[in-house]
């Protein structure tokens, strides 16, 4: 586990591992990359999908370099957005990928906003499934509608279904992104995933550290790819400053905690179901 500290004591990952078009080629396995913050890339035997790619234009200072820029992406079969927050829905990234991305998917409200921005978003309901090539994708429930408590954002009714996670079924195993969310009872009743994109933010509108540990230990075989930490220079803002080291003595089978450098690939492996 390579965890570093900046001058403010904020935990950070190792240096970004830059990649280019070679990572999008057809392969005989499924590779996963954490792109920083809550951005992920999946190459499933040549089907390339990104989730919440934030590769440019963020409005807060960063601690990392992006491992790839939109101009260097040769093609995407699909791009998934979980919710409207600008550390997940990067309008600049989505727009700059229009010429190479085959499809955009999101909860229905986010897809509507995409369309207003000239992005051809396809809206989906929670629990709805769709296909991108031979990868089956299902929206999973979340609770992250924090805007309803803010006078600044009271211009609409913020519903839980405006936010989602994603469950992906590939030829090589299952990947689950629970998404930014409070821990829900439904999160503890999923099938055993092979990989969880693991948010462990100790924040009331995220899962909290206690909730993250409960989730991790409910699925003791799943690899835990740590996300939503170490990338935004915000040492006093809990959604961005978790430390994976705090998980080590609390998670069953801690060797499955994957602390990746942005851009570093790992191979999806199917776990024995218990």
mmCIF file of C-alpha atoms in Angstrom:
data_model
loop_
_atom_site.group_PDB
_atom_site.id
_atom_site.type_symbol
_atom_site.label_atom_id
_atom_site.label_comp_id
_atom_site.label_asym_id
_atom_site.label_seq_id
_atom_site.Cartn_x
_atom_site.Cartn_y
_atom_site.Cartn_z
ATOM 1 C CA UNK A 1 0.000 0.000 0.000
ATOM 2 C CA UNK A 2 1.677 3.187 -1.214
ATOM 3 C CA UNK A 3 0.155 6.127 0.622
ATOM 4 C CA UNK A 4 1.959 9.458 0.848
ATOM 5 C CA UNK A 5 1.204 12.688 2.706
ATOM 6 C CA UNK A 6 1.302 16.239 1.406
ATOM 7 C CA UNK A 7 2.448 19.204 3.480
ATOM 8 C CA UNK A 8 -1.025 19.470 5.025
ATOM 9 C CA UNK A 9 -1.049 15.814 6.045
ATOM 10 C CA UNK A 10 -3.540 14.787 3.372
ATOM 11 C CA UNK A 11 -3.159 11.206 2.168
ATOM 12 C CA UNK A 12 -2.193 10.887 -1.505
ATOM 13 C CA UNK A 13 -1.639 8.047 -3.994
ATOM 14 C CA UNK A 14 1.553 7.269 -5.890
ATOM 15 C CA UNK A 15 2.387 9.265 -9.028
ATOM 16 C CA UNK A 16 0.039 8.887 -11.971
ATOM 17 C CA UNK A 17 0.802 6.163 -14.511
ATOM 18 C CA UNK A 18 0.124 7.747 -17.888
ATOM 19 C CA UNK A 19 -1.382 5.668 -20.675
ATOM 20 C CA UNK A 20 -2.614 6.136 -24.207
ATOM 21 C CA UNK A 21 -4.381 4.347 -27.079
ATOM 22 C CA UNK A 22 -2.739 1.002 -26.252
ATOM 23 C CA UNK A 23 -5.006 0.680 -23.205
ATOM 24 C CA UNK A 24 -8.130 0.668 -25.427
ATOM 25 C CA UNK A 25 -7.163 -2.255 -27.652
ATOM 26 C CA UNK A 26 -8.945 -5.605 -27.673
ATOM 27 C CA UNK A 27 -7.542 -7.857 -24.930
ATOM 28 C CA UNK A 28 -8.276 -11.337 -23.571
ATOM 29 C CA UNK A 29 -9.269 -10.157 -20.109
ATOM 30 C CA UNK A 30 -10.897 -7.252 -18.288
ATOM 31 C CA UNK A 31 -8.633 -4.475 -17.046
ATOM 32 C CA UNK A 32 -9.674 -1.810 -14.565
ATOM 33 C CA UNK A 33 -8.065 1.571 -14.025
ATOM 34 C CA UNK A 34 -8.769 4.176 -11.371
ATOM 35 C CA UNK A 35 -8.351 7.538 -13.111
ATOM 36 C CA UNK A 36 -8.341 9.621 -9.925
ATOM 37 C CA UNK A 37 -11.063 10.866 -7.577
ATOM 38 C CA UNK A 38 -14.216 8.922 -8.570
ATOM 39 C CA UNK A 39 -13.291 8.271 -12.218
ATOM 40 C CA UNK A 40 -12.874 4.741 -13.531
ATOM 41 C CA UNK A 41 -12.076 3.007 -16.810
ATOM 42 C CA UNK A 42 -12.901 -0.568 -17.755
ATOM 43 C CA UNK A 43 -11.587 -2.401 -20.817
ATOM 44 C CA UNK A 44 -13.577 -5.626 -20.991
ATOM 45 C CA UNK A 45 -12.075 -7.610 -23.869
ATOM 46 C CA UNK A 46 -12.042 -4.515 -26.045
ATOM 47 C CA UNK A 47 -15.272 -2.904 -24.811
ATOM 48 C CA UNK A 48 -14.168 0.385 -23.260
ATOM 49 C CA UNK A 49 -16.300 2.129 -20.661
ATOM 50 C CA UNK A 50 -15.562 5.109 -18.433
ATOM 51 C CA UNK A 51 -17.511 6.032 -15.314
ATOM 52 C CA UNK A 52 -17.619 9.652 -14.094
ATOM 53 C CA UNK A 53 -14.480 10.691 -15.987
ATOM 54 C CA UNK A 54 -13.146 13.970 -14.626
ATOM 55 C CA UNK A 55 -10.131 14.534 -16.864
ATOM 56 C CA UNK A 56 -10.074 18.321 -17.183
ATOM 57 C CA UNK A 57 -11.609 21.580 -16.056
ATOM 58 C CA UNK A 58 -12.276 20.863 -12.358
ATOM 59 C CA UNK A 59 -12.844 23.944 -10.182
ATOM 60 C CA UNK A 60 -10.727 22.890 -7.187
ATOM 61 C CA UNK A 61 -6.937 22.448 -6.977
ATOM 62 C CA UNK A 62 -5.693 18.921 -7.603
ATOM 63 C CA UNK A 63 -2.951 16.817 -6.047
ATOM 64 C CA UNK A 64 -2.503 14.535 -9.062
ATOM 65 C CA UNK A 65 -1.919 14.693 -12.792
ATOM 66 C CA UNK A 66 -4.616 13.120 -14.930
ATOM 67 C CA UNK A 67 -3.324 9.831 -16.356
ATOM 68 C CA UNK A 68 -4.969 10.539 -19.704
ATOM 69 C CA UNK A 69 -6.580 13.570 -21.350
ATOM 70 C CA UNK A 70 -9.686 13.534 -23.563
ATOM 71 C CA UNK A 71 -7.639 14.339 -26.676
ATOM 72 C CA UNK A 72 -5.666 11.114 -26.214
ATOM 73 C CA UNK A 73 -8.693 8.802 -25.963
ATOM 74 C CA UNK A 74 -9.165 7.004 -29.307
ATOM 75 C CA UNK A 75 -12.638 5.579 -28.670
ATOM 76 C CA UNK A 76 -15.169 4.749 -25.976
ATOM 77 C CA UNK A 77 -18.092 2.388 -26.253
ATOM 78 C CA UNK A 78 -19.881 3.987 -23.341
ATOM 79 C CA UNK A 79 -19.626 6.671 -20.693
ATOM 80 C CA UNK A 80 -21.612 6.369 -17.459
ATOM 81 C CA UNK A 81 -22.425 9.227 -15.098
ATOM 82 C CA UNK A 82 -23.700 8.589 -11.571
ATOM 83 C CA UNK A 83 -24.984 12.062 -10.622
ATOM 84 C CA UNK A 84 -24.887 15.779 -11.262
ATOM 85 C CA UNK A 85 -22.048 16.900 -8.934
ATOM 86 C CA UNK A 86 -19.212 18.365 -10.968
ATOM 87 C CA UNK A 87 -16.600 16.015 -9.520
ATOM 88 C CA UNK A 88 -18.603 13.243 -11.250
ATOM 89 C CA UNK A 89 -20.334 14.890 -14.203
ATOM 90 C CA UNK A 90 -17.542 16.791 -15.939
ATOM 91 C CA UNK A 91 -19.286 18.640 -18.716
ATOM 92 C CA UNK A 92 -15.951 19.599 -20.289
ATOM 93 C CA UNK A 93 -14.779 15.984 -20.408
ATOM 94 C CA UNK A 94 -18.076 14.675 -21.780
ATOM 95 C CA UNK A 95 -18.220 17.356 -24.490
ATOM 96 C CA UNK A 96 -14.604 16.817 -25.545
ATOM 97 C CA UNK A 97 -15.305 13.085 -25.979
ATOM 98 C CA UNK A 98 -18.334 13.554 -28.246
ATOM 99 C CA UNK A 99 -16.423 12.606 -31.391
ATOM 100 C CA UNK A 100 -15.137 9.299 -29.962
ATOM 101 C CA UNK A 101 -17.813 8.150 -27.477
ATOM 102 C CA UNK A 102 -20.571 5.895 -28.801
ATOM 103 C CA UNK A 103 -23.067 6.321 -25.938
ATOM 104 C CA UNK A 104 -23.700 8.267 -22.743
ATOM 105 C CA UNK A 105 -25.803 6.900 -19.876
ATOM 106 C CA UNK A 106 -27.051 8.389 -16.614
ATOM 107 C CA UNK A 107 -30.074 8.641 -14.311
ATOM 108 C CA UNK A 108 -32.937 10.346 -16.095
ATOM 109 C CA UNK A 109 -32.433 13.802 -14.579
ATOM 110 C CA UNK A 110 -28.719 13.856 -15.390
ATOM 111 C CA UNK A 111 -29.420 12.659 -18.938
ATOM 112 C CA UNK A 112 -31.839 15.571 -19.348
ATOM 113 C CA UNK A 113 -29.119 18.017 -18.280
ATOM 114 C CA UNK A 114 -26.694 16.289 -20.652
ATOM 115 C CA UNK A 115 -29.074 16.811 -23.546
ATOM 116 C CA UNK A 116 -29.359 20.522 -22.681
ATOM 117 C CA UNK A 117 -25.546 20.658 -22.974
ATOM 118 C CA UNK A 118 -25.573 18.953 -26.389
ATOM 119 C CA UNK A 119 -24.518 15.575 -25.006
ATOM 120 C CA UNK A 120 -26.761 12.684 -26.184
ATOM 121 C CA UNK A 121 -27.417 11.223 -22.744
ATOM 122 C CA UNK A 122 -29.709 8.205 -22.389
ATOM 123 C CA UNK A 123 -31.676 8.281 -19.150
ATOM 124 C CA UNK A 124 -32.359 5.197 -17.021
ATOM 125 C CA UNK A 125 -34.365 4.281 -13.936
ATOM 126 C CA UNK A 126 -32.854 2.727 -10.825
ATOM 127 C CA UNK A 127 -32.679 -1.091 -11.237
ATOM 128 C CA UNK A 128 -32.934 -0.727 -15.024
ATOM 129 C CA UNK A 129 -30.411 -2.734 -17.070
ATOM 130 C CA UNK A 130 -28.899 -2.057 -20.480
ATOM 131 C CA UNK A 131 -26.086 -3.419 -22.608
ATOM 132 C CA UNK A 132 -22.895 -1.888 -23.937
ATOM 133 C CA UNK A 133 -21.685 -4.561 -26.346
ATOM 134 C CA UNK A 134 -21.586 -7.698 -24.164
ATOM 135 C CA UNK A 135 -21.323 -5.862 -20.826
ATOM 136 C CA UNK A 136 -24.586 -5.782 -18.885
ATOM 137 C CA UNK A 137 -25.022 -2.678 -16.717
ATOM 138 C CA UNK A 138 -27.633 -2.140 -14.006
ATOM 139 C CA UNK A 139 -28.314 1.042 -12.041
ATOM 140 C CA UNK A 140 -28.232 0.500 -8.268
ATOM 141 C CA UNK A 141 -29.844 2.748 -5.629
ATOM 142 C CA UNK A 142 -28.105 5.499 -3.680
ATOM 143 C CA UNK A 143 -28.954 8.232 -1.198
ATOM 144 C CA UNK A 144 -26.902 11.340 -1.986
ATOM 145 C CA UNK A 145 -29.439 14.113 -2.598
ATOM 146 C CA UNK A 146 -27.601 16.553 -0.323
ATOM 147 C CA UNK A 147 -28.822 19.541 -2.343
ATOM 148 C CA UNK A 148 -32.276 19.276 -0.766
ATOM 149 C CA UNK A 149 -30.784 20.649 2.472
ATOM 150 C CA UNK A 150 -29.202 23.661 0.758
ATOM 151 C CA UNK A 151 -31.039 26.931 0.104
ATOM 152 C CA UNK A 152 -28.682 27.562 -2.821
ATOM 153 C CA UNK A 153 -30.059 24.561 -4.725
ATOM 154 C CA UNK A 154 -33.764 24.791 -3.904
ATOM 155 C CA UNK A 155 -34.721 25.451 -7.535
ATOM 156 C CA UNK A 156 -35.942 21.832 -7.944
ATOM 157 C CA UNK A 157 -36.922 18.766 -5.956
ATOM 158 C CA UNK A 158 -33.855 16.537 -5.553
ATOM 159 C CA UNK A 159 -34.873 12.886 -5.573
ATOM 160 C CA UNK A 160 -32.837 9.827 -4.643
ATOM 161 C CA UNK A 161 -33.374 8.433 -8.133
ATOM 162 C CA UNK A 162 -31.408 11.374 -9.570
ATOM 163 C CA UNK A 163 -28.264 9.576 -8.312
ATOM 164 C CA UNK A 164 -27.121 6.013 -8.876
ATOM 165 C CA UNK A 165 -24.471 3.361 -8.632
ATOM 166 C CA UNK A 166 -23.627 0.856 -11.362
ATOM 167 C CA UNK A 167 -23.348 -2.937 -11.379
ATOM 168 C CA UNK A 168 -21.403 -4.282 -14.377
ATOM 169 C CA UNK A 169 -21.435 -7.911 -15.498
ATOM 170 C CA UNK A 170 -18.512 -8.823 -17.749
ATOM 171 C CA UNK A 171 -17.182 -12.069 -19.167
ATOM 172 C CA UNK A 172 -14.537 -12.034 -16.444
ATOM 173 C CA UNK A 173 -16.595 -11.130 -13.386
ATOM 174 C CA UNK A 174 -18.707 -8.447 -11.776
ATOM 175 C CA UNK A 175 -17.807 -4.873 -10.860
ATOM 176 C CA UNK A 176 -19.886 -2.717 -8.519
ATOM 177 C CA UNK A 177 -19.713 1.015 -8.006
ATOM 178 C CA UNK A 178 -22.100 1.769 -5.112
ATOM 179 C CA UNK A 179 -21.694 5.472 -5.923
ATOM 180 C CA UNK A 180 -21.635 8.447 -3.596
ATOM 181 C CA UNK A 181 -24.208 7.408 -1.023
ATOM 182 C CA UNK A 182 -25.190 6.913 2.529
ATOM 183 C CA UNK A 183 -25.107 3.211 3.367
ATOM 184 C CA UNK A 184 -28.448 1.668 2.426
ATOM 185 C CA UNK A 185 -29.919 -1.638 3.515
ATOM 186 C CA UNK A 186 -30.072 -2.551 -0.182
ATOM 187 C CA UNK A 187 -26.276 -2.207 -0.379
ATOM 188 C CA UNK A 188 -25.922 -5.122 2.051
ATOM 189 C CA UNK A 189 -28.142 -7.457 0.019
ATOM 190 C CA UNK A 190 -26.319 -7.516 -3.307
ATOM 191 C CA UNK A 191 -24.784 -10.629 -4.881
ATOM 192 C CA UNK A 192 -21.100 -11.092 -4.054
ATOM 193 C CA UNK A 193 -19.198 -8.785 -6.454
ATOM 194 C CA UNK A 194 -15.686 -9.490 -7.651
ATOM 195 C CA UNK A 195 -14.580 -5.835 -7.434
ATOM 196 C CA UNK A 196 -16.045 -2.884 -5.565
ATOM 197 C CA UNK A 197 -15.058 0.651 -6.511
ATOM 198 C CA UNK A 198 -14.777 1.580 -2.864
ATOM 199 C CA UNK A 199 -15.707 5.006 -1.507
ATOM 200 C CA UNK A 200 -14.755 5.231 2.175
ATOM 201 C CA UNK A 201 -15.351 8.947 2.780
ATOM 202 C CA UNK A 202 -16.167 9.678 6.404
ATOM 203 C CA UNK A 203 -18.914 12.094 5.443
ATOM 204 C CA UNK A 204 -22.614 12.077 6.281
ATOM 205 C CA UNK A 205 -23.678 12.287 2.619
ATOM 206 C CA UNK A 206 -21.203 9.561 1.685
ATOM 207 C CA UNK A 207 -20.932 6.136 3.255
ATOM 208 C CA UNK A 208 -18.943 7.179 6.393
ATOM 209 C CA UNK A 209 -15.915 5.189 7.497
ATOM 210 C CA UNK A 210 -18.055 2.938 9.679
ATOM 211 C CA UNK A 211 -20.447 2.305 6.800
ATOM 212 C CA UNK A 212 -17.580 1.577 4.415
ATOM 213 C CA UNK A 213 -16.194 -1.038 6.792
ATOM 214 C CA UNK A 214 -19.647 -2.632 7.111
ATOM 215 C CA UNK A 215 -19.964 -2.769 3.330
ATOM 216 C CA UNK A 216 -16.474 -4.209 2.870
ATOM 217 C CA UNK A 217 -17.023 -6.940 5.432
ATOM 218 C CA UNK A 218 -20.405 -7.874 3.961
ATOM 219 C CA UNK A 219 -18.538 -8.901 0.783
ATOM 220 C CA UNK A 220 -15.297 -10.373 2.189
ATOM 221 C CA UNK A 221 -14.027 -11.752 -1.146
ATOM 222 C CA UNK A 222 -14.403 -8.611 -3.240
ATOM 223 C CA UNK A 223 -11.341 -6.610 -4.193
ATOM 224 C CA UNK A 224 -11.707 -3.047 -2.927
ATOM 225 C CA UNK A 225 -10.387 -0.429 -5.347
ATOM 226 C CA UNK A 226 -10.119 2.736 -3.260
ATOM 227 C CA UNK A 227 -11.672 5.816 -4.869
ATOM 228 C CA UNK A 228 -12.707 9.355 -3.908
ATOM 229 C CA UNK A 229 -9.542 10.122 -1.958
ATOM 230 C CA UNK A 230 -6.136 11.759 -2.287
ATOM 231 C CA UNK A 231 -6.702 13.759 -5.478
ATOM 232 C CA UNK A 232 -8.354 17.067 -4.542
ATOM 233 C CA UNK A 233 -6.389 19.512 -2.413
ATOM 234 C CA UNK A 234 -8.997 19.888 0.333
ATOM 235 C CA UNK A 235 -7.516 18.652 3.632
ATOM 236 C CA UNK A 236 -10.440 19.993 5.667
ATOM 237 C CA UNK A 237 -13.202 18.668 3.392
ATOM 238 C CA UNK A 238 -14.033 15.071 4.290
ATOM 239 C CA UNK A 239 -15.380 13.903 0.880
ATOM 240 C CA UNK A 240 -11.850 14.213 -0.533
ATOM 241 C CA UNK A 241 -9.446 13.382 2.281
ATOM 242 C CA UNK A 242 -9.879 9.771 3.356
ATOM 243 C CA UNK A 243 -6.827 7.643 4.117
ATOM 244 C CA UNK A 244 -6.787 3.966 3.024
ATOM 245 C CA UNK A 245 -4.449 3.172 5.913
ATOM 246 C CA UNK A 246 -7.423 3.613 8.241
ATOM 247 C CA UNK A 247 -9.003 0.513 6.691
ATOM 248 C CA UNK A 248 -6.194 -1.957 7.277
ATOM 249 C CA UNK A 249 -7.052 -3.180 10.774
ATOM 250 C CA UNK A 250 -10.811 -3.024 10.231
ATOM 251 C CA UNK A 251 -11.445 -4.834 6.945
ATOM 252 C CA UNK A 252 -11.623 -8.623 6.683
ATOM 253 C CA UNK A 253 -8.919 -9.913 4.317
ATOM 254 C CA UNK A 254 -7.149 -6.529 4.110
ATOM 255 C CA UNK A 255 -4.891 -7.745 1.302
ATOM 256 C CA UNK A 256 -7.814 -7.118 -1.060
ATOM 257 C CA UNK A 257 -7.610 -3.344 -0.475
ATOM 258 C CA UNK A 258 -6.208 -1.980 -3.734
ATOM 259 C CA UNK A 259 -4.514 1.402 -3.419
ATOM 260 C CA UNK A 260 -3.749 2.209 -7.031
ATOM 261 C CA UNK A 261 -1.906 5.077 -8.620
ATOM 262 C CA UNK A 262 -4.135 6.994 -11.045
ATOM 263 C CA UNK A 263 -3.958 5.115 -14.352
ATOM 264 C CA UNK A 264 -2.513 1.920 -12.869
ATOM 265 C CA UNK A 265 -4.241 -1.187 -14.300
ATOM 266 C CA UNK A 266 -5.375 -4.287 -12.452
ATOM 267 C CA UNK A 267 -6.952 -7.410 -13.931
ATOM 268 C CA UNK A 268 -10.474 -8.405 -12.934
ATOM 269 C CA UNK A 269 -10.537 -11.937 -11.529
ATOM 270 C CA UNK A 270 -13.627 -13.927 -10.671
ATOM 271 C CA UNK A 271 -13.817 -14.789 -6.971
ATOM 272 C CA UNK A 272 -15.044 -18.052 -5.514
ATOM 273 C CA UNK A 273 -18.561 -17.495 -4.225
ATOM 274 C CA UNK A 274 -19.198 -18.491 -0.617
#
